[in-house]
mmCIF file of C-alpha atoms in Angstrom:
data_model
loop_
_atom_site.group_PDB
_atom_site.id
_atom_site.type_symbol
_atom_site.label_atom_id
_atom_site.label_comp_id
_atom_site.label_asym_id
_atom_site.label_seq_id
_atom_site.Cartn_x
_atom_site.Cartn_y
_atom_site.Cartn_z
ATOM 1 C CA UNK A 105 -30.266 26.064 15.570
ATOM 2 C CA UNK A 106 -27.814 22.798 14.972
ATOM 3 C CA UNK A 107 -28.768 19.610 16.604
ATOM 4 C CA UNK A 108 -25.523 16.685 17.290
ATOM 5 C CA UNK A 109 -26.089 15.277 14.096
ATOM 6 C CA UNK A 110 -25.771 18.085 11.736
ATOM 7 C CA UNK A 111 -22.701 19.143 13.453
ATOM 8 C CA UNK A 112 -21.543 15.446 12.373
ATOM 9 C CA UNK A 113 -22.298 16.602 8.922
ATOM 10 C CA UNK A 114 -20.600 19.291 8.817
ATOM 11 C CA UNK A 115 -17.390 17.576 10.853
ATOM 12 C CA UNK A 116 -17.751 15.272 7.931
ATOM 13 C CA UNK A 117 -17.691 16.869 5.282
ATOM 14 C CA UNK A 118 -15.022 18.835 6.509
ATOM 15 C CA UNK A 119 -12.311 16.462 7.207
ATOM 16 C CA UNK A 120 -13.577 15.021 3.932
ATOM 17 C CA UNK A 121 -12.786 17.748 1.798
ATOM 18 C CA UNK A 122 -9.905 18.416 4.002
ATOM 19 C CA UNK A 123 -7.940 14.951 3.207
ATOM 20 C CA UNK A 124 -9.522 15.796 -0.323
ATOM 21 C CA UNK A 125 -6.624 18.618 -0.649
ATOM 22 C CA UNK A 126 -4.460 17.541 1.657
ATOM 23 C CA UNK A 127 -3.905 20.416 3.416
ATOM 24 C CA UNK A 128 -1.972 19.830 7.012
ATOM 25 C CA UNK A 129 -2.965 23.244 8.406
ATOM 26 C CA UNK A 130 -4.985 22.309 11.111
ATOM 27 C CA UNK A 131 -6.015 25.851 12.411
ATOM 28 C CA UNK A 132 -6.753 26.375 8.477
ATOM 29 C CA UNK A 133 -9.465 24.216 8.131
ATOM 30 C CA UNK A 134 -10.506 24.360 11.664
ATOM 31 C CA UNK A 135 -11.408 28.462 10.533
ATOM 32 C CA UNK A 136 -13.161 26.377 7.693
ATOM 33 C CA UNK A 137 -15.376 23.871 9.554
ATOM 34 C CA UNK A 138 -16.283 27.047 11.831
ATOM 35 C CA UNK A 139 -17.379 29.371 8.706
ATOM 36 C CA UNK A 140 -19.851 26.449 6.932
ATOM 37 C CA UNK A 141 -21.358 26.537 9.980
ATOM 38 C CA UNK A 142 -21.762 29.779 9.726
ATOM 39 C CA UNK A 143 -22.296 30.262 6.739
ATOM 40 C CA UNK A 144 -25.035 27.601 7.320
ATOM 41 C CA UNK A 145 -26.597 30.491 9.216
ATOM 42 C CA UNK A 146 -26.405 33.077 7.463
ATOM 43 C CA UNK A 147 -28.916 31.181 4.914
ATOM 44 C CA UNK A 148 -31.822 30.794 7.476
ATOM 45 C CA UNK A 149 -31.515 34.129 8.461
ATOM 46 C CA UNK A 150 -31.807 34.357 4.088
ATOM 47 C CA UNK A 151 -34.914 32.808 4.285
ATOM 48 C CA UNK A 152 -36.610 34.277 6.585
ATOM 49 C CA UNK A 153 -35.865 37.379 5.463
ATOM 50 C CA UNK A 154 -36.980 36.516 2.299
ATOM 51 C CA UNK A 155 -40.229 36.021 3.589
ATOM 52 C CA UNK A 156 -40.156 39.924 4.237
ATOM 53 C CA UNK A 157 -39.613 41.492 0.767
ATOM 54 C CA UNK A 158 -42.421 39.129 -0.455
ATOM 55 C CA UNK A 159 -44.411 41.592 1.292
ATOM 56 C CA UNK A 160 -42.637 44.618 0.043
ATOM 57 C CA UNK A 161 -43.354 43.064 -3.301
ATOM 58 C CA UNK A 162 -46.951 42.568 -2.719
ATOM 59 C CA UNK A 163 -47.519 45.923 -2.113
ATOM 60 C CA UNK A 164 -45.885 47.327 -4.317
ATOM 61 C CA UNK A 165 -47.844 44.948 -7.207
ATOM 62 C CA UNK A 166 -51.174 46.684 -5.664
ATOM 63 C CA UNK A 167 -50.145 50.311 -5.630
ATOM 64 C CA UNK A 168 -49.722 49.480 -9.147
ATOM 65 C CA UNK A 169 -52.570 48.330 -9.973
ATOM 66 C CA UNK A 170 -54.556 51.025 -8.167
ATOM 67 C CA UNK A 171 -52.441 53.388 -10.701
ATOM 68 C CA UNK A 172 -53.981 52.148 -13.702
ATOM 69 C CA UNK A 173 -55.815 54.009 -16.274
ATOM 70 C CA UNK A 174 -58.691 51.782 -16.502
ATOM 71 C CA UNK A 175 -58.678 50.346 -12.590
ATOM 72 C CA UNK A 176 -61.641 48.598 -12.124
ATOM 73 C CA UNK A 177 -63.368 48.485 -8.694
ATOM 74 C CA UNK A 178 -61.608 46.135 -7.271
ATOM 75 C CA UNK A 179 -58.249 47.701 -8.002
ATOM 76 C CA UNK A 180 -59.247 50.823 -6.660
ATOM 77 C CA UNK A 181 -60.162 49.488 -2.543
ATOM 78 C CA UNK A 182 -57.805 46.451 -3.243
ATOM 79 C CA UNK A 183 -57.936 43.980 -1.191
ATOM 80 C CA UNK A 184 -54.739 44.030 1.407
ATOM 81 C CA UNK A 185 -55.946 41.233 3.883
ATOM 82 C CA UNK A 186 -52.461 39.814 1.724
ATOM 83 C CA UNK A 187 -50.574 42.938 2.736
ATOM 84 C CA UNK A 188 -51.758 43.614 6.226
ATOM 85 C CA UNK A 189 -51.004 39.832 7.602
ATOM 86 C CA UNK A 190 -49.764 39.700 10.724
ATOM 87 C CA UNK A 191 -46.724 37.453 10.457
ATOM 88 C CA UNK A 192 -44.768 39.979 8.380
ATOM 89 C CA UNK A 193 -45.560 42.919 11.256
ATOM 90 C CA UNK A 194 -44.230 39.936 13.145
ATOM 91 C CA UNK A 195 -41.099 39.213 11.329
ATOM 92 C CA UNK A 196 -40.672 43.120 10.795
ATOM 93 C CA UNK A 197 -40.655 44.083 14.346
ATOM 94 C CA UNK A 198 -38.651 41.675 15.933
ATOM 95 C CA UNK A 199 -35.077 42.969 17.325
ATOM 96 C CA UNK A 200 -33.726 39.591 17.296
ATOM 97 C CA UNK A 201 -34.026 39.503 14.024
ATOM 98 C CA UNK A 202 -33.489 42.596 12.595
ATOM 99 C CA UNK A 203 -30.331 42.259 14.865
ATOM 100 C CA UNK A 204 -29.175 38.969 13.348
ATOM 101 C CA UNK A 205 -29.300 40.497 9.832
ATOM 102 C CA UNK A 206 -27.785 43.180 10.307
ATOM 103 C CA UNK A 207 -24.670 42.102 12.208
ATOM 104 C CA UNK A 208 -24.197 39.303 9.055
ATOM 105 C CA UNK A 209 -24.740 41.853 6.014
ATOM 106 C CA UNK A 210 -28.369 39.559 4.946
ATOM 107 C CA UNK A 211 -29.597 41.770 2.041
ATOM 108 C CA UNK A 212 -29.265 39.439 -0.859
ATOM 109 C CA UNK A 213 -33.327 40.252 -2.075
ATOM 110 C CA UNK A 214 -32.584 44.099 -2.201
ATOM 111 C CA UNK A 215 -29.546 43.587 -5.133
ATOM 112 C CA UNK A 216 -31.880 40.471 -6.561
ATOM 113 C CA UNK A 217 -35.369 40.459 -5.738
ATOM 114 C CA UNK A 218 -36.203 39.138 -9.523
ATOM 115 C CA UNK A 219 -36.135 36.045 -7.705
ATOM 116 C CA UNK A 220 -38.683 37.789 -4.586
ATOM 117 C CA UNK A 221 -41.117 38.689 -7.242
ATOM 118 C CA UNK A 222 -40.848 34.070 -9.406
ATOM 119 C CA UNK A 223 -42.419 33.706 -5.713
ATOM 120 C CA UNK A 224 -44.601 36.714 -5.171
ATOM 121 C CA UNK A 225 -45.976 35.953 -9.145
ATOM 122 C CA UNK A 226 -46.453 32.215 -7.958
ATOM 123 C CA UNK A 227 -47.792 32.435 -4.385
ATOM 124 C CA UNK A 228 -50.409 35.539 -6.187
ATOM 125 C CA UNK A 229 -50.856 32.507 -9.129
ATOM 126 C CA UNK A 230 -51.804 29.469 -6.110
ATOM 127 C CA UNK A 231 -55.485 28.372 -4.845
ATOM 128 C CA UNK A 232 -53.429 29.433 -1.508
ATOM 129 C CA UNK A 233 -52.898 32.867 -1.893
ATOM 130 C CA UNK A 234 -56.614 32.473 -3.813
ATOM 131 C CA UNK A 235 -58.618 30.870 -0.560
ATOM 132 C CA UNK A 236 -57.235 33.055 1.611
ATOM 133 C CA UNK A 237 -58.511 35.785 -0.363
ATOM 134 C CA UNK A 238 -61.908 35.323 -0.007
ATOM 135 C CA UNK A 239 -62.386 37.259 2.617
ATOM 136 C CA UNK A 240 -61.188 40.875 3.325
ATOM 137 C CA UNK A 241 -61.558 39.327 7.579
ATOM 138 C CA UNK A 242 -58.456 37.127 8.756
ATOM 139 C CA UNK A 243 -57.449 35.818 11.828
ATOM 140 C CA UNK A 244 -53.855 35.159 13.539
ATOM 141 C CA UNK A 245 -54.496 31.742 12.677
ATOM 142 C CA UNK A 246 -55.275 32.011 9.572
ATOM 143 C CA UNK A 247 -52.196 34.679 8.918
ATOM 144 C CA UNK A 248 -50.015 31.854 10.387
ATOM 145 C CA UNK A 249 -51.217 28.899 8.619
ATOM 146 C CA UNK A 250 -51.117 30.610 5.013
ATOM 147 C CA UNK A 251 -47.313 31.725 5.700
ATOM 148 C CA UNK A 252 -46.663 28.211 6.802
ATOM 149 C CA UNK A 253 -47.879 26.361 4.062
ATOM 150 C CA UNK A 254 -46.709 29.465 1.719
ATOM 151 C CA UNK A 255 -43.151 28.543 3.063
ATOM 152 C CA UNK A 256 -43.919 24.760 2.641
ATOM 153 C CA UNK A 257 -45.330 24.201 -0.329
ATOM 154 C CA UNK A 258 -43.604 27.332 -2.887
ATOM 155 C CA UNK A 259 -40.397 28.992 -1.384
ATOM 156 C CA UNK A 260 -39.312 25.234 0.304
ATOM 157 C CA UNK A 261 -39.602 23.119 -3.168
ATOM 158 C CA UNK A 262 -38.889 26.262 -5.835
ATOM 159 C CA UNK A 263 -36.015 25.301 -8.205
ATOM 160 C CA UNK A 264 -35.104 28.179 -9.860
ATOM 161 C CA UNK A 265 -34.759 29.694 -5.598
ATOM 162 C CA UNK A 266 -32.972 26.210 -5.476
ATOM 163 C CA UNK A 267 -30.245 27.333 -8.482
ATOM 164 C CA UNK A 268 -30.017 31.018 -6.591
ATOM 165 C CA UNK A 269 -28.536 29.865 -3.220
ATOM 166 C CA UNK A 270 -26.183 27.159 -5.675
ATOM 167 C CA UNK A 271 -24.782 29.785 -7.665
ATOM 168 C CA UNK A 272 -24.135 31.851 -4.209
ATOM 169 C CA UNK A 273 -22.436 29.299 -1.953
ATOM 170 C CA UNK A 274 -22.411 25.545 -3.006
ATOM 171 C CA UNK A 275 -22.507 23.968 0.480
ATOM 172 C CA UNK A 276 -26.357 26.149 1.122
ATOM 173 C CA UNK A 277 -27.065 23.398 -1.679
ATOM 174 C CA UNK A 278 -26.674 20.543 1.959
ATOM 175 C CA UNK A 279 -27.431 23.094 4.132
ATOM 176 C CA UNK A 280 -30.883 24.166 2.631
ATOM 177 C CA UNK A 281 -33.579 20.800 3.728
ATOM 178 C CA UNK A 282 -31.958 21.436 7.629
ATOM 179 C CA UNK A 283 -32.181 25.415 6.963
ATOM 180 C CA UNK A 284 -35.778 25.450 5.613
ATOM 181 C CA UNK A 285 -36.686 22.816 8.753
ATOM 182 C CA UNK A 286 -35.466 25.711 11.195
ATOM 183 C CA UNK A 287 -37.266 28.286 9.902
ATOM 184 C CA UNK A 288 -40.646 26.083 9.428
ATOM 185 C CA UNK A 289 -39.921 25.311 13.092
ATOM 186 C CA UNK A 290 -40.373 28.975 13.975
ATOM 187 C CA UNK A 291 -42.620 30.444 11.934
ATOM 188 C CA UNK A 292 -44.101 27.841 13.302
ATOM 189 C CA UNK A 293 -43.920 28.874 17.378
ATOM 190 C CA UNK A 294 -45.029 32.789 16.430
ATOM 191 C CA UNK A 295 -47.880 33.222 19.237
ATOM 192 C CA UNK A 296 -49.847 36.901 18.160
ATOM 193 C CA UNK A 297 -48.865 37.546 21.894
ATOM 194 C CA UNK A 298 -45.189 36.688 22.383
ATOM 195 C CA UNK A 299 -44.337 36.559 18.709
ATOM 196 C CA UNK A 300 -42.467 40.225 18.507
ATOM 197 C CA UNK A 301 -40.245 39.341 21.556
ATOM 198 C CA UNK A 302 -39.176 36.044 20.294
ATOM 199 C CA UNK A 303 -36.167 35.226 20.355
ATOM 200 C CA UNK A 304 -34.367 34.065 17.316
ATOM 201 C CA UNK A 305 -33.150 30.698 17.319
ATOM 202 C CA UNK A 306 -28.635 30.866 17.424
ATOM 203 C CA UNK A 307 -26.691 28.825 15.541
ATOM 204 C CA UNK A 308 -24.965 26.425 18.693
ATOM 205 C CA UNK A 309 -27.558 25.427 21.195
ATOM 206 C CA UNK A 310 -24.986 26.203 24.458
ATOM 207 C CA UNK A 311 -20.966 26.471 24.327
ATOM 208 C CA UNK A 312 -21.096 23.262 24.905
ATOM 209 C CA UNK A 313 -22.586 22.566 20.829
ATOM 210 C CA UNK A 314 -19.371 24.612 19.693
ATOM 211 C CA UNK A 315 -16.403 22.869 21.531
ATOM 212 C CA UNK A 316 -18.390 19.316 20.652
ATOM 213 C CA UNK A 317 -17.963 20.527 17.095
ATOM 214 C CA UNK A 318 -13.644 21.680 16.852
ATOM 215 C CA UNK A 319 -13.157 18.222 19.509
ATOM 216 C CA UNK A 320 -14.293 15.954 17.433
ATOM 217 C CA UNK A 321 -12.203 16.914 14.142
ATOM 218 C CA UNK A 322 -9.685 17.563 15.774
ATOM 219 C CA UNK A 323 -9.474 14.521 17.581
ATOM 220 C CA UNK A 324 -10.398 12.400 14.879
ATOM 221 C CA UNK A 325 -8.051 14.438 12.540
ATOM 222 C CA UNK A 326 -5.041 14.573 14.793
ATOM 223 C CA UNK A 327 -5.763 10.292 16.195
ATOM 224 C CA UNK A 328 -6.206 9.602 12.314
ATOM 225 C CA UNK A 329 -3.632 6.465 11.979
ATOM 226 C CA UNK A 330 -4.341 5.251 15.333
ATOM 227 C CA UNK A 331 -8.472 5.777 14.152
ATOM 228 C CA UNK A 332 -7.098 3.520 10.907
ATOM 229 C CA UNK A 333 -5.273 0.918 12.982
ATOM 230 C CA UNK A 334 -8.296 0.068 15.032
ATOM 231 C CA UNK A 335 -9.890 -0.349 11.517
ATOM 232 C CA UNK A 336 -7.181 -3.165 10.915
ATOM 233 C CA UNK A 337 -9.219 -6.699 10.253
ATOM 234 C CA UNK A 338 -12.529 -5.209 10.907
ATOM 235 C CA UNK A 339 -12.948 -5.638 7.180
ATOM 236 C CA UNK A 340 -12.426 -8.431 5.762
ATOM 237 C CA UNK A 341 -14.385 -8.729 2.799
ATOM 238 C CA UNK A 342 -13.551 -4.791 2.271
ATOM 239 C CA UNK A 343 -10.309 -4.134 0.265
ATOM 240 C CA UNK A 344 -9.399 -0.678 1.834
ATOM 241 C CA UNK A 345 -9.398 0.416 -1.357
ATOM 242 C CA UNK A 346 -13.433 -0.802 -2.260
ATOM 243 C CA UNK A 347 -14.428 1.412 1.216
ATOM 244 C CA UNK A 348 -15.803 4.468 -0.235
ATOM 245 C CA UNK A 349 -13.623 7.755 1.245
ATOM 246 C CA UNK A 350 -16.767 8.866 2.908
ATOM 247 C CA UNK A 351 -17.793 5.573 5.041
ATOM 248 C CA UNK A 352 -13.817 6.217 6.067
ATOM 249 C CA UNK A 353 -13.760 9.458 7.604
ATOM 250 C CA UNK A 354 -17.582 8.122 9.351
ATOM 251 C CA UNK A 355 -15.889 5.053 11.073
ATOM 252 C CA UNK A 356 -13.158 7.507 12.333
ATOM 253 C CA UNK A 357 -15.886 9.451 13.746
ATOM 254 C CA UNK A 358 -17.351 7.000 15.652
ATOM 255 C CA UNK A 359 -14.379 5.476 17.056
ATOM 256 C CA UNK A 360 -12.771 8.705 18.191
ATOM 257 C CA UNK A 361 -16.797 9.074 19.639
ATOM 258 C CA UNK A 362 -15.980 6.079 21.627
ATOM 259 C CA UNK A 363 -12.731 6.226 22.862
ATOM 260 C CA UNK A 364 -12.619 10.408 22.940
ATOM 261 C CA UNK A 365 -16.242 11.527 24.192
ATOM 262 C CA UNK A 366 -16.847 9.644 27.519
ATOM 263 C CA UNK A 367 -20.314 11.153 27.852
ATOM 264 C CA UNK A 368 -21.494 10.085 25.191
ATOM 265 C CA UNK A 369 -23.536 6.778 24.561
ATOM 266 C CA UNK A 370 -22.559 4.061 22.419
ATOM 267 C CA UNK A 371 -26.662 3.202 20.675
ATOM 268 C CA UNK A 372 -25.592 7.111 19.911
ATOM 269 C CA UNK A 373 -22.681 6.992 18.417
ATOM 270 C CA UNK A 374 -23.566 4.204 16.244
ATOM 271 C CA UNK A 375 -26.758 5.700 15.589
ATOM 272 C CA UNK A 376 -26.293 8.984 14.437
ATOM 273 C CA UNK A 377 -23.757 7.521 12.187
ATOM 274 C CA UNK A 378 -25.980 4.595 10.519
ATOM 275 C CA UNK A 379 -28.180 7.759 9.739
ATOM 276 C CA UNK A 380 -25.361 10.075 8.159
ATOM 277 C CA UNK A 381 -24.555 7.520 6.342
ATOM 278 C CA UNK A 382 -28.480 6.161 4.351
ATOM 279 C CA UNK A 383 -28.195 10.367 3.379
ATOM 280 C CA UNK A 384 -24.341 10.628 2.156
ATOM 281 C CA UNK A 385 -22.836 7.500 1.549
ATOM 282 C CA UNK A 386 -23.594 4.364 -1.029
ATOM 283 C CA UNK A 387 -26.979 2.496 -0.880
ATOM 284 C CA UNK A 388 -24.738 -0.433 1.240
ATOM 285 C CA UNK A 389 -22.945 1.828 4.038
ATOM 286 C CA UNK A 390 -25.450 1.908 6.441
ATOM 287 C CA UNK A 391 -25.028 -1.559 6.698
ATOM 288 C CA UNK A 392 -20.878 -1.903 6.110
ATOM 289 C CA UNK A 393 -20.453 0.562 9.141
ATOM 290 C CA UNK A 394 -22.751 -0.761 11.760
ATOM 291 C CA UNK A 395 -20.921 -4.568 10.605
ATOM 292 C CA UNK A 396 -18.005 -2.812 11.627
ATOM 293 C CA UNK A 397 -18.774 -0.467 15.226
ATOM 294 C CA UNK A 398 -20.689 -3.238 16.699
ATOM 295 C CA UNK A 399 -18.075 -5.601 16.277
ATOM 296 C CA UNK A 400 -15.315 -2.338 17.426
ATOM 297 C CA UNK A 401 -17.795 -1.769 20.096
ATOM 298 C CA UNK A 402 -18.567 -5.042 21.977
ATOM 299 C CA UNK A 403 -14.434 -5.535 21.279
ATOM 300 C CA UNK A 404 -14.051 -2.571 23.829
ATOM 301 C CA UNK A 405 -16.138 -3.575 25.978
ATOM 302 C CA UNK A 406 -14.735 -6.872 26.614
ATOM 303 C CA UNK A 407 -10.693 -4.560 26.745
ATOM 304 C CA UNK A 408 -12.065 -2.317 28.820
ATOM 305 C CA UNK A 409 -11.230 0.644 26.708
ATOM 306 C CA UNK A 410 -15.040 2.254 26.840
ATOM 307 C CA UNK A 411 -14.210 5.179 29.483
ATOM 308 C CA UNK A 412 -18.067 6.470 29.433
ATOM 309 C CA UNK A 413 -20.013 7.827 33.500
ATOM 310 C CA UNK A 414 -23.026 8.101 33.610
ATOM 311 C CA UNK A 415 -25.522 5.368 33.601
ATOM 312 C CA UNK A 416 -26.423 4.151 30.396
ATOM 313 C CA UNK A 417 -23.946 4.910 28.413
ATOM 314 C CA UNK A 418 -22.652 2.198 27.076
#
C-alpha cells in the first residue's frame, strides 16, 4: 500500500517530531515511526469496513419501513437492489479482509454507528442512489460503479467523517488522501469472478520497503551533524534561521540518500523531495530545495562521492 514517497513522508514527519521533542531515544522514535505507518493501515481497513456497515444501515432502514402501520405498497415490497449489491457481498466474504479487520481490531463503526447513519442518509438522498434504484435489476458493472462513485463523491469528502477521524487520531488527517486512494484502487480492481479471493493490500509492498523506512530514519538521524555540514556554503542567500525546519529535514534526508543509498538514482531522490516539499512545506521551498540538491549532486559527482550502482543511477 505504501509507496516509497509515502515512506519518505512518514520518515520526514517522524524526524521533524523527533527534533521538536528533543528526545534522544532512537529506539523509541523508531517504534513511533512504525506505529505511525501501522495506524495508516488501520485507517485503510476502517474505510473499507465503512462500506459494508452502510449496507447494514440500509437493511435496517428497509425493515423499519416494512413495519410501518400504514406502509405503502413500495415499502411492503421494497427494492433490495442496493442491499443486494454484489460489492457488499464480496467485501463481506473476502477472507483476507475479514482476517485483517479481526487482527487489527477494527470495530469502530459498531461503537460509533451514528457516522455510518450520516453517510447512509446522504447516499439515500443522492442522485447516484436515485438513478441506481430506478430499476430492480442490475449487473456487477453497475454495482461496482455505484460503490466507487459513492466512495469518491460521498465518503471521501465528507466533513463530519473527517472530523471524526481527526478526533480519533490526529495523524489520520494527513494519511487520509493516501488511504482513500488505496481504498479506491482496491475497489476498482475487484472482479466478479475473483473478488472474494482478491488479497487485501499489505502495508509494505515487500520487506525491502520496510527496511528502507528504518534505514532512512536511522541514517539521517545518526548522521545529523555530518549532513548539516554538507549544507554549509550551499545556501549563501539563506540565513539558517530563515530556512523552514521541514526543508532542513528534507534536504538532510535527500543528502543521506545521495551518500548512503547506492541503489537509488539521484534524479529520483531530487524529484521525490521536491514533490514532498510542494505538499508539506512553504510555497518557495521546492525552488530552494531544488537549488541546494542540484548543486550538491553535481559536486558529489565531480568529487566521486556518489557511489551509485547500476545503469542510469546518476
